[in-house]
């Protein structure tokens, strides 16, 4: 699953505590050619992650051979 590769790549650039708090809880609910649909614990969490980490997630998704469309 591409999301696992993306998470591993993000873990290598973020402090462990930041990764554990904001990236690890995210789950991929659907992967497609253009990107992924991600889910988190609640709307606030997803909005916060999208605002602060969407560019990083997109970049790592592209590097993992996926698309750059990320939906929460």
PDB file of N, CA and C in Angstrom:
ATOM      1  N   UNK A   1       0.840  -1.176   0.000  1.00  0.00           N
ATOM      2  CA  UNK A   1       0.000   0.000   0.000  1.00  0.00           C
ATOM      3  C   UNK A   1       0.888   1.243   0.000  1.00  0.00           C
ATOM      4  N   UNK A   2       0.599   2.164  -0.884  1.00  0.00           N
ATOM      5  CA  UNK A   2       1.403   3.375  -1.032  1.00  0.00           C
ATOM      6  C   UNK A   2       1.414   4.208   0.241  1.00  0.00           C
ATOM      7  N   UNK A   3       0.322   4.254   0.971  1.00  0.00           N
ATOM      8  CA  UNK A   3       0.253   5.079   2.166  1.00  0.00           C
ATOM      9  C   UNK A   3       1.320   4.670   3.179  1.00  0.00           C
ATOM     10  N   UNK A   4       1.604   3.386   3.296  1.00  0.00           N
ATOM     11  CA  UNK A   4       2.667   2.941   4.209  1.00  0.00           C
ATOM     12  C   UNK A   4       4.022   3.493   3.794  1.00  0.00           C
ATOM     13  N   UNK A   5       4.299   3.522   2.502  1.00  0.00           N
ATOM     14  CA  UNK A   5       5.554   4.092   2.009  1.00  0.00           C
ATOM     15  C   UNK A   5       5.605   5.593   2.275  1.00  0.00           C
ATOM     16  N   UNK A   6       4.480   6.270   2.109  1.00  0.00           N
ATOM     17  CA  UNK A   6       4.411   7.708   2.372  1.00  0.00           C
ATOM     18  C   UNK A   6       4.651   7.976   3.851  1.00  0.00           C
ATOM     19  N   UNK A   7       4.013   7.209   4.721  1.00  0.00           N
ATOM     20  CA  UNK A   7       4.206   7.393   6.160  1.00  0.00           C
ATOM     21  C   UNK A   7       5.664   7.157   6.560  1.00  0.00           C
ATOM     22  N   UNK A   8       6.283   6.148   6.003  1.00  0.00           N
ATOM     23  CA  UNK A   8       7.689   5.872   6.306  1.00  0.00           C
ATOM     24  C   UNK A   8       8.571   7.036   5.875  1.00  0.00           C
ATOM     25  N   UNK A   9       8.293   7.584   4.700  1.00  0.00           N
ATOM     26  CA  UNK A   9       9.075   8.726   4.206  1.00  0.00           C
ATOM     27  C   UNK A   9       8.868   9.956   5.082  1.00  0.00           C
ATOM     28  N   UNK A  10       7.638  10.176   5.520  1.00  0.00           N
ATOM     29  CA  UNK A  10       7.358  11.328   6.398  1.00  0.00           C
ATOM     30  C   UNK A  10       8.038  11.140   7.748  1.00  0.00           C
ATOM     31  N   UNK A  11       8.044   9.917   8.254  1.00  0.00           N
ATOM     32  CA  UNK A  11       8.685   9.637   9.551  1.00  0.00           C
ATOM     33  C   UNK A  11      10.167   9.980   9.528  1.00  0.00           C
ATOM     34  N   UNK A  12      10.771   9.906   8.362  1.00  0.00           N
ATOM     35  CA  UNK A  12      12.208  10.192   8.278  1.00  0.00           C
ATOM     36  C   UNK A  12      12.516  11.688   8.300  1.00  0.00           C
ATOM     37  N   UNK A  13      11.504  12.538   8.132  1.00  0.00           N
ATOM     38  CA  UNK A  13      11.767  13.982   8.106  1.00  0.00           C
ATOM     39  C   UNK A  13      11.118  14.747   9.270  1.00  0.00           C
ATOM     40  N   UNK A  14      10.240  14.106  10.014  1.00  0.00           N
ATOM     41  CA  UNK A  14       9.600  14.775  11.150  1.00  0.00           C
ATOM     42  C   UNK A  14      10.150  14.228  12.463  1.00  0.00           C
ATOM     43  N   UNK A  15      10.147  15.051  13.505  1.00  0.00           N
ATOM     44  CA  UNK A  15      10.494  14.521  14.828  1.00  0.00           C
ATOM     45  C   UNK A  15       9.519  13.399  15.201  1.00  0.00           C
ATOM     46  N   UNK A  16      10.003  12.411  15.929  1.00  0.00           N
ATOM     47  CA  UNK A  16       9.192  11.238  16.274  1.00  0.00           C
ATOM     48  C   UNK A  16       7.895  11.609  16.987  1.00  0.00           C
ATOM     49  N   UNK A  17       7.956  12.557  17.897  1.00  0.00           N
ATOM     50  CA  UNK A  17       6.753  12.934  18.645  1.00  0.00           C
ATOM     51  C   UNK A  17       5.716  13.600  17.739  1.00  0.00           C
ATOM     52  N   UNK A  18       6.165  14.427  16.821  1.00  0.00           N
ATOM     53  CA  UNK A  18       5.262  15.096  15.877  1.00  0.00           C
ATOM     54  C   UNK A  18       4.625  14.069  14.937  1.00  0.00           C
ATOM     55  N   UNK A  19       5.438  13.155  14.442  1.00  0.00           N
ATOM     56  CA  UNK A  19       4.920  12.094  13.575  1.00  0.00           C
ATOM     57  C   UNK A  19       3.865  11.261  14.316  1.00  0.00           C
ATOM     58  N   UNK A  20       4.183  10.855  15.543  1.00  0.00           N
ATOM     59  CA  UNK A  20       3.273  10.013  16.322  1.00  0.00           C
ATOM     60  C   UNK A  20       1.942  10.705  16.586  1.00  0.00           C
ATOM     61  N   UNK A  21       1.988  11.998  16.806  1.00  0.00           N
ATOM     62  CA  UNK A  21       0.777  12.749  17.133  1.00  0.00           C
ATOM     63  C   UNK A  21      -0.081  13.056  15.914  1.00  0.00           C
ATOM     64  N   UNK A  22       0.539  13.445  14.793  1.00  0.00           N
ATOM     65  CA  UNK A  22      -0.230  13.977  13.673  1.00  0.00           C
ATOM     66  C   UNK A  22      -0.283  13.104  12.428  1.00  0.00           C
ATOM     67  N   UNK A  23       0.673  12.244  12.202  1.00  0.00           N
ATOM     68  CA  UNK A  23       0.689  11.440  10.975  1.00  0.00           C
ATOM     69  C   UNK A  23       0.274   9.994  11.235  1.00  0.00           C
ATOM     70  N   UNK A  24       0.801   9.402  12.282  1.00  0.00           N
ATOM     71  CA  UNK A  24       0.511   7.998  12.546  1.00  0.00           C
ATOM     72  C   UNK A  24      -0.983   7.679  12.670  1.00  0.00           C
ATOM     73  N   UNK A  25      -1.810   8.552  13.268  1.00  0.00           N
ATOM     74  CA  UNK A  25      -3.239   8.223  13.389  1.00  0.00           C
ATOM     75  C   UNK A  25      -4.017   8.243  12.060  1.00  0.00           C
ATOM     76  N   UNK A  26      -3.421   8.794  11.010  1.00  0.00           N
ATOM     77  CA  UNK A  26      -4.123   8.906   9.729  1.00  0.00           C
ATOM     78  C   UNK A  26      -4.182   7.540   9.056  1.00  0.00           C
ATOM     79  N   UNK A  27      -5.342   7.236   8.504  1.00  0.00           N
ATOM     80  CA  UNK A  27      -5.529   5.993   7.764  1.00  0.00           C
ATOM     81  C   UNK A  27      -5.906   6.322   6.328  1.00  0.00           C
ATOM     82  N   UNK A  28      -5.473   5.478   5.424  1.00  0.00           N
ATOM     83  CA  UNK A  28      -5.847   5.613   4.022  1.00  0.00           C
ATOM     84  C   UNK A  28      -7.104   4.781   3.800  1.00  0.00           C
ATOM     85  N   UNK A  29      -8.184   5.427   3.359  1.00  0.00           N
ATOM     86  CA  UNK A  29      -9.429   4.705   3.114  1.00  0.00           C
ATOM     87  C   UNK A  29      -9.600   4.333   1.647  1.00  0.00           C
ATOM     88  N   UNK A  30      -8.818   4.990   0.769  1.00  0.00           N
ATOM     89  CA  UNK A  30      -8.902   4.673  -0.658  1.00  0.00           C
ATOM     90  C   UNK A  30      -7.672   5.207  -1.378  1.00  0.00           C
ATOM     91  N   UNK A  31      -7.072   4.362  -2.201  1.00  0.00           N
ATOM     92  CA  UNK A  31      -5.977   4.787  -3.066  1.00  0.00           C
ATOM     93  C   UNK A  31      -6.450   4.710  -4.509  1.00  0.00           C
ATOM     94  N   UNK A  32      -6.036   5.683  -5.307  1.00  0.00           N
ATOM     95  CA  UNK A  32      -6.368   5.685  -6.728  1.00  0.00           C
ATOM     96  C   UNK A  32      -5.190   6.265  -7.492  1.00  0.00           C
ATOM     97  N   UNK A  33      -5.266   6.227  -8.817  1.00  0.00           N
ATOM     98  CA  UNK A  33      -4.147   6.678  -9.646  1.00  0.00           C
ATOM     99  C   UNK A  33      -3.728   8.113  -9.355  1.00  0.00           C
ATOM    100  N   UNK A  34      -4.672   8.971  -9.036  1.00  0.00           N
ATOM    101  CA  UNK A  34      -4.370  10.389  -8.849  1.00  0.00           C
ATOM    102  C   UNK A  34      -3.984  10.742  -7.420  1.00  0.00           C
ATOM    103  N   UNK A  35      -4.160   9.824  -6.481  1.00  0.00           N
ATOM    104  CA  UNK A  35      -3.817  10.133  -5.105  1.00  0.00           C
ATOM    105  C   UNK A  35      -4.475   9.214  -4.105  1.00  0.00           C
ATOM    106  N   UNK A  36      -4.883   9.785  -2.961  1.00  0.00           N
ATOM    107  CA  UNK A  36      -5.441   9.000  -1.858  1.00  0.00           C
ATOM    108  C   UNK A  36      -6.533   9.778  -1.144  1.00  0.00           C
ATOM    109  N   UNK A  37      -7.398   9.034  -0.500  1.00  0.00           N
ATOM    110  CA  UNK A  37      -8.365   9.600   0.425  1.00  0.00           C
ATOM    111  C   UNK A  37      -7.946   9.142   1.810  1.00  0.00           C
ATOM    112  N   UNK A  38      -7.713  10.107   2.689  1.00  0.00           N
ATOM    113  CA  UNK A  38      -7.218   9.828   4.025  1.00  0.00           C
ATOM    114  C   UNK A  38      -8.282  10.160   5.060  1.00  0.00           C
ATOM    115  N   UNK A  39      -8.162   9.540   6.221  1.00  0.00           N
ATOM    116  CA  UNK A  39      -9.118   9.762   7.298  1.00  0.00           C
ATOM    117  C   UNK A  39      -8.367   9.878   8.615  1.00  0.00           C
ATOM    118  N   UNK A  40      -8.898  10.706   9.501  1.00  0.00           N
ATOM    119  CA  UNK A  40      -8.323  10.870  10.829  1.00  0.00           C
ATOM    120  C   UNK A  40      -9.397  10.760  11.881  1.00  0.00           C
ATOM    121  N   UNK A  41      -9.017  10.941  13.138  1.00  0.00           N
ATOM    122  CA  UNK A  41      -9.964  10.754  14.243  1.00  0.00           C
ATOM    123  C   UNK A  41     -11.203  11.657  14.209  1.00  0.00           C
ATOM    124  N   UNK A  42     -11.054  12.899  13.749  1.00  0.00           N
ATOM    125  CA  UNK A  42     -12.206  13.803  13.678  1.00  0.00           C
ATOM    126  C   UNK A  42     -11.935  14.924  12.677  1.00  0.00           C
ATOM    127  N   UNK A  43     -12.929  15.771  12.443  1.00  0.00           N
ATOM    128  CA  UNK A  43     -12.813  16.841  11.446  1.00  0.00           C
ATOM    129  C   UNK A  43     -11.737  17.858  11.810  1.00  0.00           C
ATOM    130  N   UNK A  44     -11.643  18.221  13.094  1.00  0.00           N
ATOM    131  CA  UNK A  44     -10.633  19.177  13.526  1.00  0.00           C
ATOM    132  C   UNK A  44      -9.237  18.644  13.232  1.00  0.00           C
ATOM    133  N   UNK A  45      -9.008  17.398  13.604  1.00  0.00           N
ATOM    134  CA  UNK A  45      -7.716  16.763  13.372  1.00  0.00           C
ATOM    135  C   UNK A  45      -7.373  16.789  11.886  1.00  0.00           C
ATOM    136  N   UNK A  46      -8.311  16.365  11.043  1.00  0.00           N
ATOM    137  CA  UNK A  46      -8.077  16.317   9.595  1.00  0.00           C
ATOM    138  C   UNK A  46      -7.800  17.708   9.025  1.00  0.00           C
ATOM    139  N   UNK A  47      -8.556  18.695   9.474  1.00  0.00           N
ATOM    140  CA  UNK A  47      -8.343  20.060   8.991  1.00  0.00           C
ATOM    141  C   UNK A  47      -6.964  20.570   9.394  1.00  0.00           C
ATOM    142  N   UNK A  48      -6.548  20.281  10.610  1.00  0.00           N
ATOM    143  CA  UNK A  48      -5.248  20.729  11.097  1.00  0.00           C
ATOM    144  C   UNK A  48      -4.126  20.069  10.303  1.00  0.00           C
ATOM    145  N   UNK A  49      -4.239  18.756  10.102  1.00  0.00           N
ATOM    146  CA  UNK A  49      -3.224  18.026   9.337  1.00  0.00           C
ATOM    147  C   UNK A  49      -3.184  18.517   7.897  1.00  0.00           C
ATOM    148  N   UNK A  50      -4.347  18.705   7.304  1.00  0.00           N
ATOM    149  CA  UNK A  50      -4.395  19.164   5.914  1.00  0.00           C
ATOM    150  C   UNK A  50      -3.738  20.534   5.765  1.00  0.00           C
ATOM    151  N   UNK A  51      -4.002  21.422   6.712  1.00  0.00           N
ATOM    152  CA  UNK A  51      -3.437  22.775   6.656  1.00  0.00           C
ATOM    153  C   UNK A  51      -1.915  22.763   6.795  1.00  0.00           C
ATOM    154  N   UNK A  52      -1.402  21.899   7.640  1.00  0.00           N
ATOM    155  CA  UNK A  52       0.024  21.929   7.952  1.00  0.00           C
ATOM    156  C   UNK A  52       0.882  20.888   7.230  1.00  0.00           C
ATOM    157  N   UNK A  53       0.286  19.779   6.825  1.00  0.00           N
ATOM    158  CA  UNK A  53       1.087  18.689   6.266  1.00  0.00           C
ATOM    159  C   UNK A  53       0.703  18.271   4.855  1.00  0.00           C
ATOM    160  N   UNK A  54      -0.301  18.887   4.255  1.00  0.00           N
ATOM    161  CA  UNK A  54      -0.765  18.452   2.928  1.00  0.00           C
ATOM    162  C   UNK A  54       0.357  18.505   1.890  1.00  0.00           C
ATOM    163  N   UNK A  55       1.145  19.564   1.884  1.00  0.00           N
ATOM    164  CA  UNK A  55       2.227  19.669   0.897  1.00  0.00           C
ATOM    165  C   UNK A  55       3.253  18.548   1.075  1.00  0.00           C
ATOM    166  N   UNK A  56       3.601  18.250   2.323  1.00  0.00           N
ATOM    167  CA  UNK A  56       4.549  17.175   2.602  1.00  0.00           C
ATOM    168  C   UNK A  56       3.966  15.821   2.185  1.00  0.00           C
ATOM    169  N   UNK A  57       2.703  15.593   2.495  1.00  0.00           N
ATOM    170  CA  UNK A  57       2.058  14.335   2.113  1.00  0.00           C
ATOM    171  C   UNK A  57       2.012  14.208   0.595  1.00  0.00           C
ATOM    172  N   UNK A  58       1.664  15.285  -0.093  1.00  0.00           N
ATOM    173  CA  UNK A  58       1.639  15.253  -1.563  1.00  0.00           C
ATOM    174  C   UNK A  58       3.025  14.940  -2.144  1.00  0.00           C
ATOM    175  N   UNK A  59       4.029  15.613  -1.618  1.00  0.00           N
ATOM    176  CA  UNK A  59       5.397  15.404  -2.098  1.00  0.00           C
ATOM    177  C   UNK A  59       5.823  13.953  -1.916  1.00  0.00           C
ATOM    178  N   UNK A  60       5.588  13.401  -0.749  1.00  0.00           N
ATOM    179  CA  UNK A  60       5.995  12.021  -0.475  1.00  0.00           C
ATOM    180  C   UNK A  60       5.153  11.028  -1.273  1.00  0.00           C
ATOM    181  N   UNK A  61       3.911  11.362  -1.552  1.00  0.00           N
ATOM    182  CA  UNK A  61       3.070  10.502  -2.388  1.00  0.00           C
ATOM    183  C   UNK A  61       3.618  10.442  -3.808  1.00  0.00           C
ATOM    184  N   UNK A  62       3.998  11.587  -4.343  1.00  0.00           N
ATOM    185  CA  UNK A  62       4.586  11.624  -5.684  1.00  0.00           C
ATOM    186  C   UNK A  62       5.889  10.829  -5.725  1.00  0.00           C
ATOM    187  N   UNK A  63       6.709  10.985  -4.703  1.00  0.00           N
ATOM    188  CA  UNK A  63       7.976  10.257  -4.637  1.00  0.00           C
ATOM    189  C   UNK A  63       7.759   8.745  -4.543  1.00  0.00           C
ATOM    190  N   UNK A  64       6.613   8.338  -3.977  1.00  0.00           N
ATOM    191  CA  UNK A  64       6.301   6.916  -3.845  1.00  0.00           C
ATOM    192  C   UNK A  64       5.608   6.363  -5.084  1.00  0.00           C
ATOM    193  N   UNK A  65       5.483   7.198  -6.120  1.00  0.00           N
ATOM    194  CA  UNK A  65       4.892   6.735  -7.366  1.00  0.00           C
ATOM    195  C   UNK A  65       3.405   6.941  -7.489  1.00  0.00           C
ATOM    196  N   UNK A  66       2.834   7.712  -6.581  1.00  0.00           N
ATOM    197  CA  UNK A  66       1.404   7.975  -6.630  1.00  0.00           C
ATOM    198  C   UNK A  66       1.106   9.362  -7.153  1.00  0.00           C
ATOM    199  N   UNK A  67      -0.152   9.721  -7.063  1.00  0.00           N
ATOM    200  CA  UNK A  67      -0.573  11.059  -7.477  1.00  0.00           C
ATOM    201  C   UNK A  67      -0.482  12.032  -6.327  1.00  0.00           C
ATOM    202  N   UNK A  68      -0.812  13.280  -6.621  1.00  0.00           N
ATOM    203  CA  UNK A  68      -0.705  14.311  -5.593  1.00  0.00           C
ATOM    204  C   UNK A  68      -2.055  14.813  -5.097  1.00  0.00           C
ATOM    205  N   UNK A  69      -3.136  14.127  -5.437  1.00  0.00           N
ATOM    206  CA  UNK A  69      -4.452  14.500  -4.949  1.00  0.00           C
ATOM    207  C   UNK A  69      -4.678  13.832  -3.603  1.00  0.00           C
ATOM    208  N   UNK A  70      -4.811  14.649  -2.564  1.00  0.00           N
ATOM    209  CA  UNK A  70      -5.012  14.137  -1.221  1.00  0.00           C
ATOM    210  C   UNK A  70      -6.326  14.703  -0.704  1.00  0.00           C
ATOM    211  N   UNK A  71      -7.234  13.835  -0.323  1.00  0.00           N
ATOM    212  CA  UNK A  71      -8.529  14.241   0.216  1.00  0.00           C
ATOM    213  C   UNK A  71      -8.657  13.738   1.638  1.00  0.00           C
ATOM    214  N   UNK A  72      -9.232  14.577   2.499  1.00  0.00           N
ATOM    215  CA  UNK A  72      -9.514  14.159   3.886  1.00  0.00           C
ATOM    216  C   UNK A  72     -11.010  14.060   4.066  1.00  0.00           C
TER     217      UNK A  72
END
